[in-house]
Coordinates of C-alpha atoms and ligand atoms in Angstrom, one line a residue:
M1 CA 84.3 3.2 156.6
E2 CA 81.5 5.8 156.3
Q3 CA 81.7 7.7 153.0
R4 CA 81.3 11.2 154.3
L5 CA 83.6 12.7 151.6
E6 CA 82.1 11.0 148.6
G7 CA 82.4 13.2 145.5
K8 CA 84.9 15.6 147.2
V9 CA 88.4 16.4 145.9
A10 CA 91.2 17.2 148.4
L11 CA 94.8 18.3 148.3
V12 CA 97.0 17.4 151.3
T13 CA 100.5 19.0 151.6
G14 CA 103.4 17.1 153.2
A15 CA 101.5 13.8 152.6
S16 CA 104.6 11.6 152.4
S17 CA 104.9 10.9 156.1
G18 CA 103.5 11.4 159.6
I19 CA 100.3 13.3 160.1
G20 CA 99.9 14.4 156.4
R21 CA 100.1 10.8 155.2
S22 CA 97.5 9.7 157.7
I23 CA 95.2 12.5 156.7
A24 CA 95.6 11.8 153.0
V25 CA 94.8 8.1 153.5
R26 CA 91.9 8.8 155.8
L27 CA 90.2 11.4 153.4
C28 CA 90.5 8.8 150.6
R29 CA 89.0 6.0 152.7
E30 CA 86.1 8.3 153.4
G31 CA 85.5 8.7 149.6
A32 CA 87.5 11.8 148.6
A33 CA 89.8 11.8 145.5
V34 CA 93.1 13.1 147.0
G35 CA 96.2 14.9 145.7
M36 CA 99.0 13.8 148.0
N37 CA 101.9 16.3 148.0
H38 CA 105.5 15.4 148.5
L39 CA 108.5 17.8 148.5
S40 CA 111.2 16.1 146.4
D41 CA 112.7 12.8 145.3
T42 CA 113.8 12.2 148.9
D43 CA 110.2 11.9 150.2
K44 CA 108.6 10.8 147.0
G45 CA 108.4 7.1 148.1
G46 CA 106.1 7.8 151.1
A47 CA 103.6 9.7 148.9
E48 CA 103.7 7.0 146.2
E49 CA 103.2 4.3 148.8
A50 CA 100.2 6.1 150.3
V51 CA 98.7 6.5 146.8
R52 CA 99.2 2.8 146.1
E53 CA 97.7 1.9 149.5
V54 CA 94.4 3.6 148.7
T55 CA 94.2 3.0 144.9
D56 CA 94.7 -0.8 145.5
S57 CA 91.5 -0.7 147.5
G58 CA 89.6 1.3 144.9
G59 CA 90.3 4.8 146.1
R60 CA 91.3 7.7 143.8
A61 CA 94.6 9.5 144.6
V62 CA 97.6 11.0 142.8
A63 CA 101.1 12.0 144.1
I64 CA 101.9 15.7 143.5
R65 CA 105.4 16.9 143.8
G66 CA 106.1 20.5 144.9
D67 CA 107.5 22.9 147.5
V68 CA 104.7 24.7 149.3
S69 CA 107.0 27.7 149.9
K70 CA 107.5 28.3 146.2
E71 CA 104.8 30.4 144.5
D72 CA 105.0 28.6 141.1
D73 CA 104.9 25.2 142.7
A74 CA 102.0 26.1 144.9
K75 CA 100.0 27.3 141.9
R76 CA 100.9 24.3 139.8
M77 CA 100.0 21.8 142.5
V78 CA 96.5 23.2 142.9
W79 CA 96.0 23.1 139.1
E80 CA 97.4 19.6 138.8
V81 CA 94.7 18.5 141.2
V82 CA 92.0 20.4 139.3
E83 CA 93.2 18.9 136.0
E84 CA 93.2 15.4 137.5
F85 CA 90.0 15.5 139.4
G86 CA 88.1 18.5 138.0
R87 CA 87.8 20.7 141.2
I88 CA 89.1 21.2 144.7
D89 CA 86.9 21.1 147.7
V90 CA 89.3 20.5 150.6
L91 CA 92.8 21.9 151.1
V92 CA 94.8 20.6 154.1
N93 CA 97.9 22.8 154.8
N94 CA 99.9 20.2 156.7
A95 CA 103.5 20.6 155.4
G96 CA 105.7 21.9 158.3
I97 CA 109.2 21.9 159.6
E98 CA 110.9 22.7 162.9
N99 CA 114.5 23.0 164.1
E100 CA 115.7 23.7 167.6
R101 CA 117.6 27.0 167.8
P102 CA 118.3 29.1 170.9
F103 CA 117.1 32.5 170.0
L104 CA 120.6 34.2 170.2
E105 CA 122.0 31.6 167.8
M106 CA 119.1 31.7 165.4
A107 CA 120.3 32.8 161.9
L108 CA 118.1 34.8 159.7
E109 CA 118.2 31.8 157.3
D110 CA 116.8 29.5 160.1
W111 CA 114.0 32.0 160.8
E112 CA 113.1 32.5 157.1
K113 CA 113.2 28.7 156.3
V114 CA 110.6 27.8 159.0
L115 CA 108.4 30.8 158.1
S116 CA 108.6 30.1 154.4
V117 CA 107.3 26.5 154.8
N118 CA 104.9 26.7 157.8
L119 CA 103.3 30.1 157.1
T120 CA 104.1 31.4 153.6
G121 CA 103.4 27.9 152.3
A122 CA 99.9 28.0 153.9
F123 CA 99.3 31.5 152.4
L124 CA 100.4 30.5 148.9
M125 CA 98.5 27.2 148.8
S126 CA 95.3 28.7 150.3
R127 CA 95.3 31.7 148.0
E128 CA 95.4 29.5 144.9
A129 CA 93.0 26.9 146.2
L130 CA 90.5 29.6 147.3
R131 CA 90.6 31.0 143.8
V132 CA 89.4 27.7 142.6
M133 CA 86.9 27.0 145.4
T134 CA 85.2 30.4 145.2
G135 CA 84.8 29.8 141.5
H136 CA 82.7 26.7 142.1
G137 CA 80.7 27.7 145.1
G138 CA 82.9 26.9 148.1
G139 CA 85.0 24.4 149.9
T140 CA 87.0 24.1 153.0
V141 CA 90.6 24.8 154.2
I142 CA 92.1 23.1 157.2
N143 CA 95.4 24.2 158.6
V144 CA 97.6 21.9 160.7
S145 CA 98.7 24.2 163.5
S146 CA 100.1 23.0 166.8
V147 CA 99.6 23.4 170.6
H148 CA 102.4 25.9 170.1
E149 CA 99.9 28.4 168.6
R150 CA 99.0 28.7 172.3
I151 CA 101.9 27.4 174.4
P152 CA 105.2 29.3 174.0
W153 CA 108.2 27.1 173.1
P154 CA 111.7 28.2 174.1
N155 CA 114.3 27.5 171.5
F156 CA 111.6 27.2 168.8
A157 CA 110.6 30.9 168.5
H158 CA 110.3 30.7 164.7
Y159 CA 108.1 27.6 164.9
A160 CA 105.8 29.0 167.6
A161 CA 105.6 32.3 165.7
T162 CA 104.4 30.4 162.6
K163 CA 101.8 28.5 164.5
G164 CA 100.5 31.6 166.2
G165 CA 100.4 33.2 162.7
L166 CA 98.4 30.2 161.3
K167 CA 95.8 30.8 164.0
M168 CA 95.2 34.4 162.8
L169 CA 95.4 33.3 159.2
T170 CA 92.7 30.7 159.9
E171 CA 90.4 33.1 161.7
T172 CA 90.9 35.9 159.2
L173 CA 90.2 33.7 156.2
A174 CA 87.2 32.2 158.0
L175 CA 85.7 35.8 158.2
E176 CA 86.9 36.9 154.8
F177 CA 85.3 33.9 153.0
A178 CA 82.3 33.2 155.2
K179 CA 80.0 34.8 152.6
R180 CA 81.6 32.8 149.8
G181 CA 80.9 29.3 151.0
V182 CA 84.4 28.5 152.4
R183 CA 84.9 27.2 155.9
V184 CA 88.4 27.7 157.3
N185 CA 89.5 25.7 160.4
A186 CA 92.6 24.3 162.1
V187 CA 93.6 21.3 164.1
A188 CA 96.3 21.8 166.7
P189 CA 98.1 18.6 167.5
G190 CA 100.0 18.0 170.7
A191 CA 102.8 15.4 170.9
I192 CA 102.2 13.0 168.0
A193 CA 104.4 10.0 167.2
T194 CA 105.8 11.0 163.8
P195 CA 109.2 11.3 162.2
I196 CA 109.4 15.0 163.3
N197 CA 109.8 13.7 166.9
K198 CA 112.1 10.8 166.1
E199 CA 114.8 11.9 168.5
K200 CA 112.4 12.0 171.5
L201 CA 110.6 8.8 170.5
D202 CA 113.9 6.9 170.2
D203 CA 115.0 7.9 173.7
P204 CA 112.9 6.3 176.5
A205 CA 113.7 9.1 179.0
K206 CA 112.8 11.9 176.6
R207 CA 109.7 9.9 175.5
A208 CA 108.5 9.7 179.1
E209 CA 109.3 13.4 179.8
V210 CA 106.9 14.3 177.0
E211 CA 104.2 12.0 178.4
K212 CA 104.4 13.9 181.7
L213 CA 103.3 17.0 179.8
V214 CA 100.1 15.3 178.5
P215 CA 97.2 15.0 180.9
W216 CA 96.0 12.0 178.9
G217 CA 99.4 10.4 179.7
R218 CA 100.5 9.3 176.2
W219 CA 101.7 10.3 172.8
G220 CA 99.0 10.7 170.1
E221 CA 98.9 8.8 166.9
P222 CA 98.7 10.5 163.5
E223 CA 95.4 8.7 162.8
E224 CA 93.9 10.5 165.8
V225 CA 94.6 13.8 164.1
A226 CA 93.4 12.5 160.7
A227 CA 90.1 11.6 162.2
C228 CA 89.5 15.2 163.3
V229 CA 90.6 16.6 159.9
A230 CA 88.1 14.2 158.2
F231 CA 85.3 15.5 160.4
L232 CA 86.2 19.2 159.6
A233 CA 86.4 18.4 155.9
S234 CA 83.0 16.7 155.9
D235 CA 79.5 18.3 155.8
E236 CA 79.0 17.2 159.4
A237 CA 81.1 20.3 160.2
S238 CA 78.9 22.5 158.1
Y239 CA 78.5 25.1 160.8
V240 CA 82.1 25.1 162.0
T241 CA 84.4 27.9 160.8
G242 CA 87.2 29.8 162.3
A243 CA 87.7 27.1 164.9
T244 CA 90.9 25.4 166.1
L245 CA 90.3 21.8 167.3
F246 CA 93.1 20.8 169.8
V247 CA 94.1 17.1 169.3
D248 CA 96.5 16.9 172.2
G249 CA 95.3 14.7 175.1
G250 CA 94.6 17.9 177.0
M251 CA 98.2 19.3 176.7
A252 CA 97.2 22.9 175.9
L253 CA 94.8 23.0 178.9
Y254 CA 97.6 22.9 181.4
P255 CA 101.0 23.6 180.0
G256 CA 103.7 22.0 182.2
F257 CA 101.2 19.4 183.6
E258 CA 102.9 16.6 185.6
A259 CA 101.0 13.4 185.4
G260 CA 99.9 12.3 188.9
G261 CA 100.4 15.9 190.2
G262 CA 97.8 17.7 192.2
Ligands
NAD1 P1 106.7 15.0 159.3 O1 108.1 15.5 159.3 O2 106.5 13.5 159.3 O3 105.9 15.6 158.2 C1 106.2 16.9 157.6 C2 106.0 16.7 156.1 O4 106.1 18.0 155.5 C3 107.0 15.8 155.5 O5 106.3 14.9 154.6 C4 107.9 16.8 154.6 O6 108.4 16.2 153.5 C5 106.9 17.8 154.3 N1 107.5 19.1 153.9 C6 108.5 19.8 154.5 N2 108.8 20.9 153.9 C7 107.9 20.9 152.8 C8 107.8 21.8 151.7 N3 108.5 22.9 151.6 N4 106.8 21.6 150.8 C9 106.1 20.4 150.8 N5 106.2 19.5 151.8 C10 107.1 19.8 152.8 O7 106.1 15.6 160.6 P2 104.6 15.6 161.2 O8 104.6 15.5 162.6 O9 103.7 14.7 160.4 O10 104.2 17.1 160.9 C11 103.1 17.5 160.1 C12 102.5 18.8 160.6 O11 102.0 18.7 161.9 C13 103.5 20.0 160.7 O12 102.9 21.2 160.2 C14 103.8 20.0 162.1 O13 104.2 21.3 162.5 C15 102.5 19.7 162.7 N6 102.5 19.2 164.1 C16 103.2 18.1 164.4 C17 103.2 17.7 165.8 C18 103.8 16.4 166.2 O14 104.0 16.2 167.4 N7 104.2 15.5 165.3 C19 102.6 18.5 166.7 C20 102.0 19.7 166.4 C21 102.0 20.0 165.1

């Protein structure tokens, strides 16, 4: 594989499964040294496996435990990467959660939980990583948003609000750090086959229902998101900042699209 990220150091949050794991492995395969974050003992195995997968073939990676929504953890995780690999050039804010809640049944706790991981987590991790990046001349931040930064999502108001928030965080930081050598972008995945969608993927009818919403006619794979993140992380994207790259088989172009329709 092309070594576009040779010499770079990255930190990927939520790297123990799904999209985050694919991103972490891809960045490593392209030459980056990568801190692969996992939340707790429960998801430690996934991150450790990913680390083994890349180190066995000569890559450099380390598993980093921590909760992105906790200020002390966020700071420590960034500094663990700096201690291990000397710097940090790429931060991927991927950790995210969702839970279905009709709005009138949404407890404050539900709302705060989703906001704390998806949005506050990105704030805390970015602030610490940007302190390091600006100290050594620049870097890049990539936020994993969602088509739901654009498409409203009934019963997931908290989730959609965080992804809309991530869009403005991305654009605002892109402006605020443009003169300090930091590019800030986002990828917005559509329906990707990962554990977050287990219930739909396991049910053929629900699986097909989602496919009808995607002009390209199928679910996406985590590797397809990872490929876009690798591009944004590389110097090939040297003039790209403040952008959101939709990785969604066209889903956000035409919300509610029925495959085969007019
Ligand atoms: P996933 O459930 O496989 O991955 C989420 C990861 O985040 C897990 O590894 C989990 O342990 C980690 N995590 C959760 N809370 C955390 C915390 N407080 N601190 C650190 N890590 C934490 O799901 P995924 O589909 O791979 O989701 C990854 C990202 O992609 C999320 O931000 C999600 O919103 C976004 N996304 C996914 C899809 C999709 O269809 N799969 C679509 C759009 C956006």
